[in-house]
Coordinates of C-alpha atoms in Angstrom, one line a residue:
M6 CA 104.8 7.8 41.4
T7 CA 103.3 11.3 40.9
P8 CA 99.9 12.1 42.7
A9 CA 98.8 12.9 38.7
A10 CA 99.8 9.3 37.9
L11 CA 98.1 7.7 40.8
L12 CA 94.9 9.5 39.8
A13 CA 94.9 8.1 36.5
L14 CA 95.3 4.6 37.8
A15 CA 92.3 5.1 40.0
A16 CA 89.3 3.2 39.1
V17 CA 85.8 4.1 39.5
L18 CA 83.3 1.6 40.8
V19 CA 79.7 2.2 40.4
V20 CA 76.8 1.0 42.9
S21 CA 73.4 0.9 41.8
P22 CA 70.3 -1.3 42.1
A23 CA 70.9 -2.7 38.6
G24 CA 74.8 -3.1 39.1
P25 CA 77.6 -3.6 38.3
Y26 CA 77.8 -3.6 42.2
R27 CA 74.5 -3.7 44.0
T28 CA 75.8 -2.9 47.4
L29 CA 78.7 -0.6 48.7
G30 CA 80.1 -3.6 50.7
E31 CA 80.6 -5.7 47.2
A32 CA 82.4 -2.6 45.8
L33 CA 84.7 -2.2 48.6
R34 CA 85.8 -5.6 48.6
D35 CA 87.2 -4.9 44.9
A36 CA 88.3 -1.4 45.6
R37 CA 92.0 -0.4 45.8
P38 CA 93.4 2.6 47.7
G39 CA 92.7 5.7 45.9
D40 CA 89.7 4.4 44.0
R41 CA 86.3 6.4 43.8
I42 CA 83.0 4.6 44.4
V43 CA 79.7 6.3 43.0
V44 CA 76.6 5.2 44.8
R45 CA 73.7 5.9 42.5
G46 CA 70.0 6.7 43.7
G47 CA 68.3 4.0 45.4
E48 CA 68.0 2.4 49.0
Y49 CA 70.6 0.0 50.3
R50 CA 70.0 -2.1 53.5
G51 CA 72.4 -3.4 55.8
A52 CA 74.4 -2.2 58.8
G53 CA 78.1 -2.8 59.6
I54 CA 79.8 -1.6 56.4
V55 CA 83.5 -1.1 57.1
V56 CA 85.5 1.3 55.0
D57 CA 89.0 0.0 55.5
R58 CA 91.0 1.3 52.5
R59 CA 91.4 5.0 51.3
V60 CA 88.6 5.6 49.0
E61 CA 86.1 8.3 48.1
I62 CA 82.5 7.3 48.3
T63 CA 80.2 9.7 46.6
G64 CA 76.4 9.6 46.1
E65 CA 74.5 10.5 43.2
G66 CA 70.8 11.5 43.6
W67 CA 70.9 10.9 47.4
P68 CA 71.3 7.3 47.9
V69 CA 70.0 5.8 51.2
L70 CA 72.1 3.5 53.4
D71 CA 69.5 2.1 55.8
G72 CA 70.9 0.1 58.7
G73 CA 67.6 -1.5 59.4
G74 CA 68.0 -0.9 63.3
A75 CA 70.9 -3.4 63.4
G76 CA 73.7 -1.0 64.5
T77 CA 76.4 1.6 63.1
V78 CA 75.7 2.0 59.5
L79 CA 79.4 3.1 58.1
R80 CA 82.5 2.4 60.0
I81 CA 85.5 4.3 58.7
T82 CA 89.0 2.5 59.8
A83 CA 91.3 3.8 57.2
D84 CA 93.0 7.2 56.8
S85 CA 91.9 10.0 54.1
V86 CA 88.6 8.4 53.3
V87 CA 85.8 10.9 51.8
I88 CA 82.2 10.3 52.4
R89 CA 79.9 12.7 50.5
G90 CA 76.3 13.0 49.4
L91 CA 74.7 10.0 51.0
V92 CA 71.7 9.4 53.2
V93 CA 72.6 7.4 56.3
Q94 CA 69.7 6.2 58.7
G95 CA 68.3 3.4 60.7
T96 CA 70.9 2.6 63.3
G97 CA 68.5 1.6 66.1
A98 CA 68.9 2.7 69.6
V99 CA 70.6 0.7 72.3
G100 CA 71.7 2.5 75.4
S101 CA 74.7 0.2 76.1
E102 CA 76.1 0.7 72.4
D103 CA 77.4 4.0 70.8
R104 CA 75.7 3.2 67.4
A105 CA 76.2 5.9 64.8
G106 CA 75.2 6.6 61.3
I107 CA 79.0 7.5 60.3
R108 CA 81.6 6.5 62.8
L109 CA 85.2 7.4 62.3
E110 CA 87.6 5.1 64.3
S111 CA 91.4 6.1 64.9
V112 CA 91.8 7.6 61.5
R113 CA 93.6 10.7 60.2
G114 CA 92.2 13.1 57.6
A115 CA 88.8 11.9 57.1
R116 CA 86.4 14.0 55.2
V117 CA 82.6 13.6 55.9
V118 CA 81.0 16.4 53.7
G119 CA 77.6 17.2 52.5
N120 CA 75.6 14.1 54.0
R121 CA 72.3 13.6 55.4
V122 CA 72.3 11.6 58.7
R123 CA 68.7 11.1 60.0
D124 CA 67.1 8.6 62.6
A125 CA 70.5 7.6 64.0
Y126 CA 71.3 7.3 67.8
F127 CA 74.4 9.1 67.1
G128 CA 74.9 11.0 63.9
I129 CA 78.5 11.4 63.1
Y130 CA 80.9 10.1 65.7
G131 CA 84.5 10.4 65.9
E132 CA 86.7 8.4 68.2
R133 CA 90.4 9.2 68.3
A134 CA 90.3 10.8 64.9
R135 CA 92.7 13.4 63.8
D136 CA 92.8 16.3 61.4
G137 CA 89.3 15.3 60.0
V138 CA 86.6 17.4 58.5
I139 CA 82.9 17.2 59.3
S140 CA 81.2 19.8 57.1
G141 CA 77.9 20.6 55.4
N142 CA 76.1 17.8 56.9
E143 CA 72.4 17.8 57.8
V144 CA 71.9 15.6 61.1
Y145 CA 68.4 14.9 62.3
G146 CA 67.5 13.2 65.4
P147 CA 64.4 11.5 66.2
G148 CA 63.5 14.0 69.1
T149 CA 63.0 11.1 71.7
P150 CA 63.9 11.4 75.3
E151 CA 67.7 11.9 76.3
G152 CA 68.1 8.4 77.6
V153 CA 67.4 6.8 74.0
S154 CA 69.0 9.7 72.1
G155 CA 72.7 10.1 71.3
N156 CA 74.5 13.3 69.9
A157 CA 74.3 14.7 66.4
I158 CA 78.0 15.2 66.1
H159 CA 80.3 13.5 68.8
C160 CA 84.1 13.7 69.1
W161 CA 85.9 11.9 71.9
S162 CA 89.7 11.8 72.2
C163 CA 90.2 13.6 68.9
E164 CA 92.7 16.4 67.7
G165 CA 92.5 19.3 65.0
M166 CA 89.1 18.6 63.9
T167 CA 87.2 20.9 61.8
I168 CA 83.4 20.9 62.1
A169 CA 81.8 23.4 59.9
D170 CA 78.6 24.5 58.3
N171 CA 76.4 21.5 59.7
L172 CA 72.8 21.4 60.7
A173 CA 72.3 19.4 64.1
T174 CA 68.9 19.2 65.4
G175 CA 66.6 16.6 67.3
H176 CA 69.4 14.9 69.4
R177 CA 70.4 14.9 73.0
D178 CA 73.3 17.3 72.5
G179 CA 73.8 19.1 69.0
I180 CA 77.8 19.0 69.1
Y181 CA 79.7 17.1 71.8
L182 CA 83.5 17.3 72.3
E183 CA 85.4 15.6 75.0
F184 CA 89.4 15.4 75.3
T185 CA 89.5 17.2 71.7
D186 CA 92.1 19.9 71.5
G187 CA 93.0 22.2 68.6
S188 CA 89.6 22.0 66.9
Q189 CA 87.4 24.5 65.1
V190 CA 83.5 24.7 65.4
T191 CA 82.3 27.0 62.8
G192 CA 79.3 28.1 61.0
N193 CA 76.9 25.4 62.2
R194 CA 73.2 25.6 63.0
V195 CA 72.5 23.8 66.1
V196 CA 68.7 24.1 67.0
E197 CA 66.0 22.4 69.1
N198 CA 68.3 19.7 70.7
L199 CA 67.1 18.0 73.8
R200 CA 69.9 19.1 76.2
Y201 CA 72.9 21.1 75.1
G202 CA 73.4 22.8 71.6
L203 CA 77.1 22.2 72.5
H204 CA 78.6 20.2 75.1
F205 CA 82.6 20.6 75.6
M206 CA 84.8 19.3 78.1
F207 CA 88.4 18.8 78.7
S208 CA 89.5 20.3 75.3
N209 CA 92.1 23.0 75.1
D210 CA 92.9 25.6 72.5
C211 CA 89.5 25.2 70.5
R212 CA 87.7 28.0 68.7
Y213 CA 83.8 28.2 68.1
A214 CA 83.0 31.0 65.8
G215 CA 79.8 32.0 63.7
N216 CA 77.5 29.4 65.1
L217 CA 73.7 29.7 65.7
F218 CA 72.7 28.0 69.0
R219 CA 68.9 28.3 69.3
A220 CA 66.1 26.8 71.4
N221 CA 68.5 23.9 72.9
G222 CA 67.2 22.5 76.0
A223 CA 69.8 23.9 78.5
G224 CA 72.0 25.9 76.1
I225 CA 75.7 25.5 75.6
A226 CA 78.0 24.2 78.3
V227 CA 81.8 24.8 78.0
M228 CA 83.6 23.2 80.9
Y229 CA 87.2 22.2 82.3
S230 CA 89.3 23.7 79.4
R231 CA 91.8 26.4 78.9
R232 CA 92.6 28.9 75.8
V233 CA 89.0 28.8 74.4
T234 CA 87.8 31.4 71.8
V235 CA 84.0 31.9 71.4
D236 CA 83.7 34.4 68.6
S237 CA 80.7 35.9 66.9
N238 CA 78.2 33.3 67.7
R239 CA 74.3 33.5 68.4
F240 CA 72.9 32.3 71.5
E241 CA 69.1 32.4 71.5
A242 CA 66.0 31.3 73.1
S243 CA 67.5 29.0 75.8
R244 CA 64.7 29.1 78.3
G245 CA 63.8 27.3 81.6
A246 CA 64.7 27.1 85.2
S247 CA 68.2 25.5 84.5
A248 CA 68.7 27.0 81.0
Y249 CA 71.4 29.5 79.8
G250 CA 72.8 30.7 76.6
L251 CA 76.4 29.8 77.5
L252 CA 77.8 28.2 80.8
L253 CA 81.4 28.7 81.4
K254 CA 82.4 26.2 84.2
E255 CA 86.2 25.9 85.2
I256 CA 87.3 27.8 82.0
S257 CA 90.6 29.9 82.1
D258 CA 92.4 32.1 79.9
S259 CA 89.8 32.3 77.3
R260 CA 87.8 35.0 75.0
I261 CA 84.2 35.4 74.7
R262 CA 83.9 38.3 72.1
D263 CA 81.5 39.7 69.6
N264 CA 78.7 37.2 70.3
T265 CA 74.8 37.9 70.4
F266 CA 72.8 36.7 73.5
L267 CA 69.3 37.1 72.9
D268 CA 66.2 36.0 74.8
N269 CA 67.8 33.6 77.1
T270 CA 66.9 32.8 80.9
V271 CA 70.4 33.4 81.8
A272 CA 72.6 34.6 79.0
L273 CA 76.1 34.0 80.3
Y274 CA 76.9 32.0 83.4
L275 CA 80.3 31.8 84.8
E276 CA 81.3 29.4 87.7
N277 CA 84.9 28.9 88.8
A278 CA 85.9 30.6 85.5
N279 CA 89.0 32.6 85.7
R280 CA 91.1 35.1 83.7
N281 CA 88.6 35.2 80.8
A282 CA 87.9 38.4 78.7
V283 CA 84.4 39.0 77.7
E284 CA 84.4 41.7 75.0
G285 CA 82.2 43.3 72.4
N286 CA 79.3 41.1 72.9
L287 CA 75.5 42.2 72.8
F288 CA 73.1 41.0 75.6
H289 CA 69.5 41.9 74.7
G290 CA 66.3 40.9 76.0
N291 CA 67.7 38.2 78.6
G292 CA 66.3 37.5 82.1
R293 CA 69.7 37.5 83.5
A294 CA 72.5 38.8 80.9
V295 CA 75.3 37.9 83.0
R296 CA 75.4 35.7 86.1
V297 CA 79.0 35.4 87.8
L298 CA 79.6 33.8 90.7
A299 CA 82.1 34.8 93.6
N300 CA 84.5 32.0 92.7
A301 CA 84.9 33.3 89.1
T302 CA 87.7 35.6 89.4
G303 CA 89.9 37.9 87.5
N304 CA 87.2 38.1 84.4
V305 CA 87.2 41.2 82.6
F306 CA 83.8 42.4 80.9
R307 CA 84.9 45.1 78.5
D308 CA 82.9 47.1 75.6
N309 CA 79.8 45.1 76.0
R310 CA 76.2 46.2 75.1
F311 CA 73.4 45.5 77.7
E312 CA 69.9 46.2 76.5
G313 CA 66.4 45.3 77.6
N314 CA 67.5 42.6 80.3
S315 CA 65.4 42.0 83.3
F316 CA 68.9 41.8 85.1
D317 CA 72.1 42.8 83.6
V318 CA 74.4 41.2 86.0
T319 CA 73.7 39.1 89.2
T320 CA 76.0 37.5 91.6
N321 CA 75.6 35.2 94.7
S322 CA 78.3 37.2 96.9
R323 CA 79.0 40.8 97.4
S324 CA 82.6 39.9 97.4
A325 CA 82.6 39.0 93.6
S326 CA 85.9 40.2 91.9
S327 CA 85.3 40.3 88.1
T328 CA 85.8 43.5 86.4
F329 CA 83.6 45.7 84.3
E330 CA 84.6 48.6 82.1
R331 CA 83.5 50.7 79.1
N332 CA 80.3 48.7 78.7
Y333 CA 77.2 50.4 77.7
W334 CA 74.2 50.0 80.0
D335 CA 70.7 51.2 78.9
R336 CA 69.8 51.7 82.6
Y337 CA 72.5 54.0 83.1
R338 CA 71.5 57.6 84.2
G339 CA 74.7 59.2 84.5
Y340 CA 75.9 62.3 82.6
D341 CA 79.2 63.1 80.6
L342 CA 80.1 66.8 81.4
D343 CA 83.7 66.4 79.7
G344 CA 82.0 65.0 76.3
D345 CA 84.4 62.0 76.1
G346 CA 81.8 59.7 75.7
F347 CA 81.9 58.0 78.9
G348 CA 79.9 58.6 82.0
D349 CA 81.3 60.8 84.8
V350 CA 79.9 58.6 87.6
A351 CA 80.1 54.8 87.9
F352 CA 77.3 52.4 87.2
R353 CA 76.5 49.4 89.5
P354 CA 74.9 46.9 87.3
V355 CA 74.0 44.6 90.1
R356 CA 70.6 45.5 91.4
L357 CA 69.6 45.2 95.1
F358 CA 66.8 43.2 93.9
G359 CA 68.9 40.9 92.1
L360 CA 70.6 40.2 95.2
L361 CA 67.4 39.4 96.9
V362 CA 66.3 37.1 94.2
E363 CA 69.8 35.3 94.6
Q364 CA 68.6 34.4 98.0
N365 CA 65.0 33.8 97.5
D366 CA 63.9 33.0 93.9
P367 CA 60.1 33.3 94.3
A368 CA 60.7 36.8 95.1
I369 CA 61.0 37.3 91.1
I370 CA 57.2 37.8 91.0
L371 CA 57.6 41.3 92.4
L372 CA 60.0 42.2 89.6
R373 CA 57.5 44.7 88.0
S374 CA 56.2 46.0 91.3
P375 CA 56.6 49.5 92.5
F376 CA 58.4 48.2 95.5
V377 CA 61.4 47.0 93.2
D378 CA 61.3 50.5 91.6
L379 CA 61.6 52.0 95.0
L380 CA 64.8 49.7 96.0
D381 CA 66.4 50.7 92.6
V382 CA 66.1 54.5 93.4
A383 CA 67.5 53.8 97.0
E384 CA 70.4 51.8 95.8
R385 CA 71.2 54.6 93.5
V386 CA 71.1 57.3 96.2
F387 CA 72.9 55.2 98.9
P388 CA 74.6 52.5 97.1
V389 CA 75.9 50.3 100.0
L390 CA 74.8 46.8 99.5
T391 CA 75.5 45.9 95.8
P392 CA 79.3 44.9 95.1
E393 CA 81.6 47.7 94.8
A394 CA 83.9 45.4 92.7
L395 CA 81.4 44.9 89.8
A396 CA 81.0 48.7 89.4
D397 CA 81.6 50.0 85.7
A398 CA 83.7 53.1 86.4
R399 CA 83.4 54.4 82.8
P400 CA 80.1 53.4 81.3
R401 CA 79.7 54.2 77.9
M402 CA 76.9 57.0 77.1
R403 CA 76.2 55.6 73.5
P404 CA 75.9 52.0 72.1
E405 CA 77.6 52.8 69.0
A406 CA 80.6 54.6 70.6
R407 CA 82.8 51.2 70.3
P408 CA 86.5 51.0 69.2

């Protein structure tokens, strides 16, 4: 039978306070694969609704499915289910149980599109899901302490997921991915979550593009993965003693390009991160723009723009081995006699005072003192203490001169 014929046979089941179906569970019991269930405006109470056949569930007038604090509200156990236009809430919080507003369990091709999830321990939870789409949702957490708050969008052992154009706020982590390969995270607004805006581990060949991460507790942590692309995102206002815009830990063979890092305590932190390309990014108004540890090797920083940062680059060792080339540094005071747009003398972005602060954090209170200005002048005249390997041999003279 052709897809058109199947569509013609599909039924539309209507759920409303006045009937013919008064609960979603009643409609699901009568639904056949391919049917469409329309849920009209109103409030429907009850947790543990299982969607075990291929249907499309569409809300009209923002109907509310309220779990009443009794657990996961919607459990999707069939392939190719579509959920759209619902308000899902009220899972209750139990630390020993991963309750979720909408939970995908070992399914392929699910689409969770344009819903509002609020007051849920986990918002949208994917477990062993494949080729699913989570897009255009608004996920509002309770803003409670981390111990009694889950993640807004959570994927574990998934593959080929698309997480796009969602709002995630008020949860422990905005987006959490673990053992989730080949996935796309694009166009999301992830703001004011308690811990990480994005927490990502053991997930290879993923791309994060066009997202806004702002004012999350510790920032974004990308760890233990390979071949990751972080492209055209904004990392803003991650502030605190242990905060950073983006942390790369044991990440290799990846690209960090065309991102904006604005007003972070540490914008980009690399620990045991190897052979990564950091290209075309803007670092503006951060405490430390780049903190690259000595165990981060083979990384190349090229064509980036550093403006208004307290420290452009810091490191914990004079033996750091990453490479800087063709970057623009607003502190560069060199010259360009041949007019090719690049300075004729190298720029050393690691300040001597920065090395002192790495060894003794309280020394940061001297940052604006004449003593620090004197150290900077001395280091420019007699550069023997800052790492030679981190010098930019061809610094750009103008920020606009980019390929």
